[in-house]
XYZ file of C-alpha atoms in Angstrom:
600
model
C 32.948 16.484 20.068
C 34.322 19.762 20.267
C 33.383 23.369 19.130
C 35.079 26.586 18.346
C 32.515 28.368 18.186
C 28.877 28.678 18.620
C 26.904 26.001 16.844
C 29.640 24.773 15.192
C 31.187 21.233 16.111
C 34.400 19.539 16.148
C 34.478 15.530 15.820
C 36.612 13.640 18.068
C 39.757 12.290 14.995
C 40.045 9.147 16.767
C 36.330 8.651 17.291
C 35.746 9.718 13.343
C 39.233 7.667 12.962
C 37.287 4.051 14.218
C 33.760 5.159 12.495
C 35.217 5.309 8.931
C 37.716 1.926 9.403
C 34.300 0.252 10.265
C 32.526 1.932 7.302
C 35.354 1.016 4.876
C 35.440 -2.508 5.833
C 31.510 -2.763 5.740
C 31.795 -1.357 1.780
C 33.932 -3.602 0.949
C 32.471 -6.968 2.088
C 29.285 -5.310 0.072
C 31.364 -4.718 -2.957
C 33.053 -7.825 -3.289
C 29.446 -9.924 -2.440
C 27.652 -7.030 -5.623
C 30.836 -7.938 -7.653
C 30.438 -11.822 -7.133
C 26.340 -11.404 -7.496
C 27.320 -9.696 -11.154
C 29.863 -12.750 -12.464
C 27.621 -15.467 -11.703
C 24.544 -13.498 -12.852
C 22.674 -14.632 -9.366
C 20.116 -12.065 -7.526
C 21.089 -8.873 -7.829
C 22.503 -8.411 -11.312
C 21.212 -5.664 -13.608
C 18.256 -6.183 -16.210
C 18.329 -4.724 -19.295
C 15.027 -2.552 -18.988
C 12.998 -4.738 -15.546
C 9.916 -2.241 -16.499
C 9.416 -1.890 -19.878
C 10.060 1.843 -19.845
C 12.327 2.366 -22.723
C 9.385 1.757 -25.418
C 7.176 4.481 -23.625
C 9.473 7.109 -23.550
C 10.599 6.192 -26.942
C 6.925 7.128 -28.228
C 6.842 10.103 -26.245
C 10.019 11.338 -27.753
C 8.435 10.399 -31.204
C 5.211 12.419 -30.714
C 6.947 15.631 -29.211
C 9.267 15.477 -32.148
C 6.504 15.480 -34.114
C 4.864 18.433 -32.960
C 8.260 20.960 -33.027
C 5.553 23.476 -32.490
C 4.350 22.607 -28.854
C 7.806 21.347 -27.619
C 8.624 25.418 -28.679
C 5.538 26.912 -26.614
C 6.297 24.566 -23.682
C 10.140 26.096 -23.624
C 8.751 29.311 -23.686
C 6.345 28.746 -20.802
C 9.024 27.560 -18.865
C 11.195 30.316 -19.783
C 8.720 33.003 -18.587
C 8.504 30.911 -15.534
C 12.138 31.473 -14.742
C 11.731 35.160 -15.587
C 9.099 35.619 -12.925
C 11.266 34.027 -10.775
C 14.463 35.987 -11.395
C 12.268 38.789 -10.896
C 11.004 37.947 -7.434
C 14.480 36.754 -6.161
C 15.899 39.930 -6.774
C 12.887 41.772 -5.367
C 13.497 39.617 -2.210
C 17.294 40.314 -2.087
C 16.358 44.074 -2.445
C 14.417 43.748 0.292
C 10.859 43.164 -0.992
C 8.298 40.604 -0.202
C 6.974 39.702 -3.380
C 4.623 36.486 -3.396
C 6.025 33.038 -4.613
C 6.027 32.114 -8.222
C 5.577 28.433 -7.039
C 4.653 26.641 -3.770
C 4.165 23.400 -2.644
C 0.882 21.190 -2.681
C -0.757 20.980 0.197
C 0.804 18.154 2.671
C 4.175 18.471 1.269
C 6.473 17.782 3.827
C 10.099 18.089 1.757
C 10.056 22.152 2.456
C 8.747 21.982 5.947
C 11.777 23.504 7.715
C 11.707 27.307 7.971
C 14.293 28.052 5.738
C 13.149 26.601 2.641
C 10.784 29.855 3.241
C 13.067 31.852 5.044
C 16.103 31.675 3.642
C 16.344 33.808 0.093
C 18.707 31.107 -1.954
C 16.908 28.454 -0.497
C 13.236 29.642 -1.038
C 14.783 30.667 -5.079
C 15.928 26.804 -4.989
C 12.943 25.229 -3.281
C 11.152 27.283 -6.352
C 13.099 26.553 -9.151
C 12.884 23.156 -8.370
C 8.372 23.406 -8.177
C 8.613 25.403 -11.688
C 10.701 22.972 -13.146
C 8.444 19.738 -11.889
C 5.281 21.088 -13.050
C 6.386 22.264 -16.624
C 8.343 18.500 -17.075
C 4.908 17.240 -15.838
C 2.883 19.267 -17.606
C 4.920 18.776 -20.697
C 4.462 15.204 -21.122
C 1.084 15.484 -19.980
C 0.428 17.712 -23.030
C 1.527 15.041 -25.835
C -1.119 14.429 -28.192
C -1.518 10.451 -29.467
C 0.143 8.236 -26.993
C -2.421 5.306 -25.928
C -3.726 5.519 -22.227
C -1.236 3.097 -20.933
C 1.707 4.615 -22.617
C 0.924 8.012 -21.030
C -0.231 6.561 -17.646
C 3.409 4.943 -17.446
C 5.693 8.044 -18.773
C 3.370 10.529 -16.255
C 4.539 7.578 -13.775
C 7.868 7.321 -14.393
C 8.565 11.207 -14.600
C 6.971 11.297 -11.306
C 9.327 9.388 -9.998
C 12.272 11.263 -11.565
C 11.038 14.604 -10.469
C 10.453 13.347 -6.619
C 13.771 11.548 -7.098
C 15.410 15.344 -7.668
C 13.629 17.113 -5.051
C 16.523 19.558 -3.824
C 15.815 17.716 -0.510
C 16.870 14.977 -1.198
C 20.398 16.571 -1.762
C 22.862 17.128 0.889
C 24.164 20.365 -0.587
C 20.815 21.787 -1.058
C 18.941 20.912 1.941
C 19.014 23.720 4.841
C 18.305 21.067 7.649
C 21.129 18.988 6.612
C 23.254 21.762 6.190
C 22.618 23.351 9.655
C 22.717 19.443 11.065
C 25.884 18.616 9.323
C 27.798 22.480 10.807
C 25.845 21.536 14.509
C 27.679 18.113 14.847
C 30.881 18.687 12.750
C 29.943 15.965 10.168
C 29.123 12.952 12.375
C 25.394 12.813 10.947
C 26.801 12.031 7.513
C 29.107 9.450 8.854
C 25.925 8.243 10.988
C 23.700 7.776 7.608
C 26.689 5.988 5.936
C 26.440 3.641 8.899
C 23.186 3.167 7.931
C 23.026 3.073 4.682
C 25.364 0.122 4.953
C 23.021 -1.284 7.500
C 20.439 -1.625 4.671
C 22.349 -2.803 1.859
C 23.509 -5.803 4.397
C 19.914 -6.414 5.600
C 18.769 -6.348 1.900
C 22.091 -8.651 0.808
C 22.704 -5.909 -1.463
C 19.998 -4.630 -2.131
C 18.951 -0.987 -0.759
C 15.935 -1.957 1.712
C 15.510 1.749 3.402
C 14.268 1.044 7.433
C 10.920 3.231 7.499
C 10.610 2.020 11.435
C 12.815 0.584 13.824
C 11.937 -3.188 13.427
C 13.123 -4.065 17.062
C 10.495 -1.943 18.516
C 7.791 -4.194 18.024
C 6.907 -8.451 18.189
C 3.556 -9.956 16.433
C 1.521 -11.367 19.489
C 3.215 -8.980 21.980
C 2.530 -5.495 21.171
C 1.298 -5.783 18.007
C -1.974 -8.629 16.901
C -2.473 -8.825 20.753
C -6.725 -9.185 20.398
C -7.139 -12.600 22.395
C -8.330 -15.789 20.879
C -7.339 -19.337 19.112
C -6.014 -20.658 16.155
C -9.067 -23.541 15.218
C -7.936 -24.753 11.981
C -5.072 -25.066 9.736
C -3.902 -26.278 6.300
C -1.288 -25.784 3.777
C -2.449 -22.005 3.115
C -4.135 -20.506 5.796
C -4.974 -20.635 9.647
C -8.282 -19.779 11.074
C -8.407 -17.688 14.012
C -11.621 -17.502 16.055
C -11.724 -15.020 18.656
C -12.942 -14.844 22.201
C -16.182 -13.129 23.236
C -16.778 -9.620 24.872
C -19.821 -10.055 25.162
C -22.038 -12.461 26.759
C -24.278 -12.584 24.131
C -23.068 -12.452 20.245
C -25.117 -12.400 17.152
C -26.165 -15.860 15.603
C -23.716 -15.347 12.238
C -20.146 -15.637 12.996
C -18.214 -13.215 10.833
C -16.190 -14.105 8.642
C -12.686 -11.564 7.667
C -10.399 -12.464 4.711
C -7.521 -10.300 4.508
C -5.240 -9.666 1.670
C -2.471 -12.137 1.238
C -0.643 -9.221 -0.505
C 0.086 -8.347 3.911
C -0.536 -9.840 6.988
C -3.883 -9.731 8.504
C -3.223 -7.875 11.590
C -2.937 -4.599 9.984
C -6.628 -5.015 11.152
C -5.167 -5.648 14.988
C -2.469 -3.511 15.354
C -3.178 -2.233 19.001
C -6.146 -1.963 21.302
C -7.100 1.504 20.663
C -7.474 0.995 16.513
C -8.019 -2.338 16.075
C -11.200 -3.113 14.128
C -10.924 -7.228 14.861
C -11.242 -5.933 18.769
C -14.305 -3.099 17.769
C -16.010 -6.179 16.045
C -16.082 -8.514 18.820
C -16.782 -5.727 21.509
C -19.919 -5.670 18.909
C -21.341 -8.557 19.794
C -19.965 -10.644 17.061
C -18.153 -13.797 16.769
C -15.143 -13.257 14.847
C -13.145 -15.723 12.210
C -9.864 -14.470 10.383
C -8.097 -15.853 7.845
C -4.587 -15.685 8.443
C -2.141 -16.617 5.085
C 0.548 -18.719 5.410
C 3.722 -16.542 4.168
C 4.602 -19.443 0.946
C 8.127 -20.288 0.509
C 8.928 -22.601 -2.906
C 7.272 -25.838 -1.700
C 3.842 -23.592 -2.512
C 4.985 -22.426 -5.857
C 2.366 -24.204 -7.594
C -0.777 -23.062 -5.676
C -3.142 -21.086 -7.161
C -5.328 -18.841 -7.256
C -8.051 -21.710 -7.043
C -6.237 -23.508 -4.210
C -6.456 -19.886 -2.263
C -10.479 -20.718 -3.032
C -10.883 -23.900 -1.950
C -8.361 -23.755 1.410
C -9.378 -20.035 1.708
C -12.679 -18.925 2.187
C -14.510 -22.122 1.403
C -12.843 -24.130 4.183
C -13.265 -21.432 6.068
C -16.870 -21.726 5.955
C -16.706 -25.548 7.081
C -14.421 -24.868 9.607
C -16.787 -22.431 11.263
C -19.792 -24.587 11.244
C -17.908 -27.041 12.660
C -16.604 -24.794 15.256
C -20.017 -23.124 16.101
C -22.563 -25.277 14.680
C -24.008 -22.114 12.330
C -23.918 -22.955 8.255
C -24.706 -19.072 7.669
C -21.783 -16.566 7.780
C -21.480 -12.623 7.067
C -17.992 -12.545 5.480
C -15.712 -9.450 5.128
C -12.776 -9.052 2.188
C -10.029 -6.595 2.326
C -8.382 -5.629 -0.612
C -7.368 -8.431 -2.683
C -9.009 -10.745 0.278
C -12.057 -9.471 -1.269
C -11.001 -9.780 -4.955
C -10.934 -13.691 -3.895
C -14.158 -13.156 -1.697
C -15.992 -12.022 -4.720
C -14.603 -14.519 -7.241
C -16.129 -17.194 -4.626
C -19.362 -15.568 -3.990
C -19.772 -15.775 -7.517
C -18.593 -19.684 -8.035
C -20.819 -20.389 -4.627
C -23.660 -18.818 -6.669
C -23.018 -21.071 -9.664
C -22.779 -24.354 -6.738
C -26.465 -22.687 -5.364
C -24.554 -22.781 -1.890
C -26.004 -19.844 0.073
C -23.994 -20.315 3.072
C -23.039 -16.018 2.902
C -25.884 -14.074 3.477
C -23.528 -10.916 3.227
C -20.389 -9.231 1.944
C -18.245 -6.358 3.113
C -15.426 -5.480 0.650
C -13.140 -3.119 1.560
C -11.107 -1.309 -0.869
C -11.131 -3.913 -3.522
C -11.297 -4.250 -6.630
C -12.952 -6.426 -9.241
C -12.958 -4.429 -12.502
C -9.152 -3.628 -13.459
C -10.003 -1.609 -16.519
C -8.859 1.581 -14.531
C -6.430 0.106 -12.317
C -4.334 3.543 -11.340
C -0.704 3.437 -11.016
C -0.279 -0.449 -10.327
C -1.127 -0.644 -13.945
C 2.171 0.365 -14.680
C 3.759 -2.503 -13.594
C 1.360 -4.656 -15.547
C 2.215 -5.215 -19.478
C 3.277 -8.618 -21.262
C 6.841 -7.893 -21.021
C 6.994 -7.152 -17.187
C 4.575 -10.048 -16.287
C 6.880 -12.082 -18.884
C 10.191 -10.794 -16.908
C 8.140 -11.473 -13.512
C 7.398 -15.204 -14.387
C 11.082 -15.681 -15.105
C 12.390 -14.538 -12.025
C 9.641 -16.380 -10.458
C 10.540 -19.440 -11.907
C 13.861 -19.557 -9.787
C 12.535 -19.787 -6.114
C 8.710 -20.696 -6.659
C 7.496 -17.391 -5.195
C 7.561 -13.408 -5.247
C 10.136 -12.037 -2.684
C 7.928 -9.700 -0.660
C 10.632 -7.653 -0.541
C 9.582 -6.669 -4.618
C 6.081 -6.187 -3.825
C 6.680 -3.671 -0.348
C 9.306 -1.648 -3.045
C 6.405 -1.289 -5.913
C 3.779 -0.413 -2.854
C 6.230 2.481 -2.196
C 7.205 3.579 -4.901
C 3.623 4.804 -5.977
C 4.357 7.626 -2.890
C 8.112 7.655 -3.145
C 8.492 10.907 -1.396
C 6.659 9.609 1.847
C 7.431 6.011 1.976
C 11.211 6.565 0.319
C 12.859 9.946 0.212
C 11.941 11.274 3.421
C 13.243 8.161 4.709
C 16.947 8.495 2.579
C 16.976 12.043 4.119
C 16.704 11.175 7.561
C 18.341 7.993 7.635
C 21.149 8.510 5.245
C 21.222 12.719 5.427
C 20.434 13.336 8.899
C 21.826 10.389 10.265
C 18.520 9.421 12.733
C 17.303 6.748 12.752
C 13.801 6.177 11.847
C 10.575 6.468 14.549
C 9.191 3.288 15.400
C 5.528 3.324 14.016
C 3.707 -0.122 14.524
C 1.544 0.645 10.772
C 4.829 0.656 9.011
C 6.842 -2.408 10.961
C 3.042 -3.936 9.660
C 4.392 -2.067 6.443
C 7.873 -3.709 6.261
C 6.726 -7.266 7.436
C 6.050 -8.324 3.967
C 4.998 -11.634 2.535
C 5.355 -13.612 -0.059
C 3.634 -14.336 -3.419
C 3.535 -18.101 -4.936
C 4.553 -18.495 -9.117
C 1.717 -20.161 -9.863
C -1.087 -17.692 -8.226
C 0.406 -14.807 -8.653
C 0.548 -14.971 -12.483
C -2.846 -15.841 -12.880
C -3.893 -12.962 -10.713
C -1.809 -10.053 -12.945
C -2.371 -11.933 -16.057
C -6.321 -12.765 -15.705
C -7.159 -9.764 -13.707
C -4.779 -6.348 -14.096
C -3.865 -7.717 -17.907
C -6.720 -9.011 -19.518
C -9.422 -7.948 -17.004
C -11.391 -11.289 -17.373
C -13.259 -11.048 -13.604
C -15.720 -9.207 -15.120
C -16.597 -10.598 -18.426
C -19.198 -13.840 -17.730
C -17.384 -16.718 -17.499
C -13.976 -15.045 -18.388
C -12.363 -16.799 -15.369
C -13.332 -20.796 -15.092
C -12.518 -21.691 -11.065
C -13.012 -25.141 -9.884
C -15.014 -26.246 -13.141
C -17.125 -23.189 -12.894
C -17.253 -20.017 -15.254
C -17.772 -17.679 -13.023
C -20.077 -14.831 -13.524
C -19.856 -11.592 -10.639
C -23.412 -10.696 -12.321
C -24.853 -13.857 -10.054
C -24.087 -12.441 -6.528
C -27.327 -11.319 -4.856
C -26.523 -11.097 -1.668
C -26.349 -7.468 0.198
C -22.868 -6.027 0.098
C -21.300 -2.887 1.815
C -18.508 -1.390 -0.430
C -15.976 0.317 1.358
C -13.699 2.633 -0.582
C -11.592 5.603 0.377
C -10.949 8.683 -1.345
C -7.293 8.939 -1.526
C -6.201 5.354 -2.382
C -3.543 4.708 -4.569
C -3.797 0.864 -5.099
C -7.055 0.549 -5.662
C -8.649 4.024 -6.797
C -12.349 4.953 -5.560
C -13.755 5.011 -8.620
C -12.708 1.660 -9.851
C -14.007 -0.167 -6.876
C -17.253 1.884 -6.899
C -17.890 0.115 -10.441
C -18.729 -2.944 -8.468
C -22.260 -1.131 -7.514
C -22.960 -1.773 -11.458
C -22.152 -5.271 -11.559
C -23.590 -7.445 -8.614
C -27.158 -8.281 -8.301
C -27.859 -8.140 -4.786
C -28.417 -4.783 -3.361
C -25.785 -2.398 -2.414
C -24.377 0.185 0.128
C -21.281 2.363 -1.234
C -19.596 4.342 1.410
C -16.388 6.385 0.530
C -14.294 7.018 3.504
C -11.268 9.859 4.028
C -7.781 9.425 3.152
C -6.073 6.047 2.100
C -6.162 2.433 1.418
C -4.796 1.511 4.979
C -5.874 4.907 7.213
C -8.799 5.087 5.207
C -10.060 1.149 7.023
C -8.269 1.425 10.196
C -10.064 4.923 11.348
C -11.648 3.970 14.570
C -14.135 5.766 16.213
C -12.435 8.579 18.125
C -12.601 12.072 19.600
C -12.519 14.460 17.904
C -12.608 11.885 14.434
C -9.550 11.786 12.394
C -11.375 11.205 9.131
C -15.433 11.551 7.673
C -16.838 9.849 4.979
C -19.513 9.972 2.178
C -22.932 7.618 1.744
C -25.525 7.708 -0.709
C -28.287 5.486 -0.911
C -29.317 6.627 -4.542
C -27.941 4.756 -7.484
C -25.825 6.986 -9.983
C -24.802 6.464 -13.266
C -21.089 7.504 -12.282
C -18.391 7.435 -9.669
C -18.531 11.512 -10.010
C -22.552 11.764 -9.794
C -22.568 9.627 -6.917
C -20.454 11.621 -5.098
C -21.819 14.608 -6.045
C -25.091 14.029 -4.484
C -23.382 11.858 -1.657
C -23.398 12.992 1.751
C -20.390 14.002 4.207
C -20.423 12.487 7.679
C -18.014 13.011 10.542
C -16.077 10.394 11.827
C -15.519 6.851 11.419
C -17.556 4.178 8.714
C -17.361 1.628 11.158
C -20.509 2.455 13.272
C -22.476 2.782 9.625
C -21.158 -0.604 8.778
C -22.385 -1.933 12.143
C -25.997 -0.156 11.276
C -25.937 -1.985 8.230
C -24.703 -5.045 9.017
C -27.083 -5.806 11.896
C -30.069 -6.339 9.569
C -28.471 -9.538 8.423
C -26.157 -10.746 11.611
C -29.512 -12.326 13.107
C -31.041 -12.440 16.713
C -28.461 -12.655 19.970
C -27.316 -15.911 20.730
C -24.989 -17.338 24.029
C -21.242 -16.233 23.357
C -19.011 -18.811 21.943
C -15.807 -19.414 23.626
C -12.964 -21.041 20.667
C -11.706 -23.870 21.372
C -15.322 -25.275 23.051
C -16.835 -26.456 19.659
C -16.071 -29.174 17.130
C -12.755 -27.368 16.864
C -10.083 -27.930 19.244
C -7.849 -24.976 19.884
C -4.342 -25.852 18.261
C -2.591 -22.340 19.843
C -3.473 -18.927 21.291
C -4.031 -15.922 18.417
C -2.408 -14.999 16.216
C -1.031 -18.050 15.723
C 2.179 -19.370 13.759
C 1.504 -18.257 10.442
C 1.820 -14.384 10.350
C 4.922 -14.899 12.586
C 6.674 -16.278 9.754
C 9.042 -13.305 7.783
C 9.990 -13.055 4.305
C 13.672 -13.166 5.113
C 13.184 -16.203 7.407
């Protein structure tokens, strides 16, 4: 590089010369491998309309049409809108400091450089853009007579539209990128070409934006490090039993099941926030479930078969391992979906082998399922199935891409702005390579699950769902459970899990904790504490009145979960070391399982 003059950059020709021969090359092996993909009509050719959004907005335009009326009173909203704003950007080029006519939510980050603020045409852009979001919002919002789903999936979809036209997310209108772009003469835009093309070859075509640098990090090395044995294994799932910290350990092992949805060791990603470690530095012997990532020989499990070789082998396996029938077992997510759906067929069997459940973030009634519902109607399970049909499973690749979309401007645009904008590459986080290392979702279970549960919401009518010869009925499970919910989730919202309170019959604890589905669980005990949470031991007859009266506590749920759960994890005991038992040790934690990728 050169530069003529102060912050201003020359690229080398020759050097830029090389960079866009390798670029153009690069595009074209992807454009001849998309143009092959669209003749033989293989992975990666178009669908019609993959998420039923056409009939939505075809409503909505219906209804506004239908009201001339408010369509005219929203224009003129916007309209003075723009005038206040005219007003205050000529204030502000006069001179004046007149305050904003729009500004950000709190948290976000898309204006945080200076000059979205500073800078006069860039603040009168960076408003514009917040005027025009909230009156298309707003707009749509306003529409009288669409059903609850067809307004829950046009407020979706113009979400994602007006994040998708953020003016940051624009080369031309983005300060930083302009100021980056005049600092090194260009070669950041060359850079995020380079990349770019690095993620349509890693996704075979298919834009898969890098949120972390995937080298940074190996499962068993720096990441799922807490030591310990694999004990048992079948076609679904390894059991991982972990070794003592104590000499001493309560008399019920515990017992984790994880989502299948990830890998488990989001709940072991390093020493310092790793609640598998916390637990056994507790005094408790620890079992996880680890999923096997399913490739097409599994296609035809289901949800059943994740029963019986999930959590109820589980159960045999430990007793064999540590000679104790009686477990305390802990679901996460749709780990505890599962864990619940057993409870309740144990119930039906009169097998009492849990004496107590921990579900965190999970839900059982889907009536109010927040924005995953939008993915869930006949037509897109329909279109699902048929995809499905091909290879046997779900590529885990679809599931990580509907995960982010539902916070597109965190977990996708800043990402195209400062991989493909910028030119950087990204940070390397271990909860996002955890984020990225996605898994796999077999035909056969996953269309019962959307179908049975989002769908038709059949968990919670008695004997809706029939599961190894057994109607099941959540209305039968009596024994104590801790609910575990967090405030800001977005794939399973607070208030739908909290409606579990209203259907078991065993006692329960609600506890809401700060932030999200992931941050929300993995908040360790620290100083000063990252995030508080809410209890209340009173029953309410709402999500709202519970947390109205609810308390606020500092810091992290886990020591209240300990509290709690030490009234059932029985008297102290010698520790057991895996391995030592019934159960021969077949490999050192974590195992083989969760080292198996979805593009393997």
């Amino acid at each position: 590089m050169t530069e003529d003059e102060p912050g201003v950059a020359r690229p080398d020709p020759a050097e830029l010369a090389r960079a866009w021969a390798d670029l153009a090359a690069r595009s074209q092996r992807l454009a001849a491998g998309f143009l092959e993909r669209q003749s033989s009509g293989g992975a990666g050719a178009p669908e019609a309309d993959p998420l039923n959004v056409a009939p939505a907005f075809q409503e909505l335009a219906s209804r506004m049409m239908a009201d001339p009326a408010g369509l005219a009173r929203a224009q003129a909203a916007l309209w003075d809108d723009y005038a206040a704003l005219w007003r205050t950007a000529a204030s502000r080029m006069l001179g004046g400091a007149p305050a904003p006519v729009a500004e950000p939510e709190a948290g976000d980050r898309r204006f945080k450089d200076p000059a979205w603020a500073e800078n006069p045409v860039f603040d009168t852009i960076r408003q514009s853009y917040l005027l025009t979001a909230r009156w298309l919002l707003d707009t749509v919002r306003d529409v009288d007579g669409l059903d609850a789903r067809t307004a829950r999936k046009v407020d979706f979809h113009t979400r994602q539209f007006v994040d998708a036209m953020s003016p940051s997310n624009f080369a031309a209108t983005n300060p930083e990128v302009l100021r980056a772009t005049a600092e090194s003469g260009g070669r950041n835009l060359v850079d995020g070409l380079g990349n770019l093309l690095d993620d349509l070859e890693r996704g075979k075509g298919r834009l898969s934006v890098r949120t972390t640098d995937m080298e940074a990090f190996r499962v068993g090395e720096n990441v799922a490090t807490a030591p310990g044995k694999t004990v048992f294994r079948n076609e679904l799932m390894e059991l991982v039993q972990y070794a003592p910290a104590t000499e001493a350990v309560r008399k019920r092992p515990l017992l984790i099941v994880p989502p299948w949805i990830n890998k488990f060791y989001i709940l072991d990603l390093r020493e310092k926030n790793s609640f598998i470690r916390w637990a056994v530095a507790q005094g408790l012997t620890v079992f996880v479930v680890s999923w096997v990532n399913p490739d097409g020989k599994l296609a035809e499990k289901t949800f059943e078969d994740y029963m019986a070789e999930g959590p109820l082998a589980a159960l045999d396996a430990i007793e064999a391992a540590t000679g104790e029938r009686e477990v305390n077992a802990v679901g996460y997510c749709i780990g505890g979906t599962l864990m619940a759906a057993t409870l309740a067929w144990m119930a039906a069997r009169g097998d009492d082998r849990v004496k107590s459940a921990t579900f965190l973030t999970t839900m059982v009634d889907f009536e109010e399922a927040g924005d995953l519902g939008v993915f869930v109607d006949e037509a897109q399970i329909g279109a699902l199935e048929e995809r499905m049909r091909e290879d046997g499973y779900l590529d885990g690749a679809e599931m990580a891409a509907t995960f982010s979309a539902m916070r597109a401007n965190d977990l996708i645009w800043s990402f195209v702005v400062n991989n493909y904008l910028l030119g950087k590459d990204p940070f390397p986080f271990d909860l996002l390579y955890w984020n990225a290392d996605s898994t796999r979702m077999p035909a056969a279970m996953h269309g019962f699950y959307l179908r049975k549960m989002y769908l038709e919401n059949l968990l919670v009518e008695p004997g809706g769902i029939e599961l190894a010869g057994e109607p099941i009925d959540l209305r039968r499970i009596s024994v104590p459970s801790f609910i575990l919910s967090t405030r800001e989730d977005h794939i399973a919202p607070w208030k739908s899990t909290w409606r579990a309170t209203r259907l078991y019959k065993g006692p329960t604890r609600f506890c809401l904790a700060g932030s999200g589905h992931i941050a929300g669980v993995v908040n360790p005990p620290a100083d000063p504490p990252k995030y508080g949470y809410w209890v209340n031991n009173r029953k309410a007859a709402s999500a709202e009145k519970w947390l109205e009266a609810a308390e606020y506590r500092e810091g992290s749920w886990w020591p209240e979960w300990r509290a709690w759960l030490a009234r059932h994890a029985g008297p102290e005991v010698p520790a057991r070391v895996p391995g030592e038992g019934a159960l021969p040790a077949l490999e050192d934690a974590p195992g083989s399982y969760v080292k198996v990728r979805a593009g393997a």
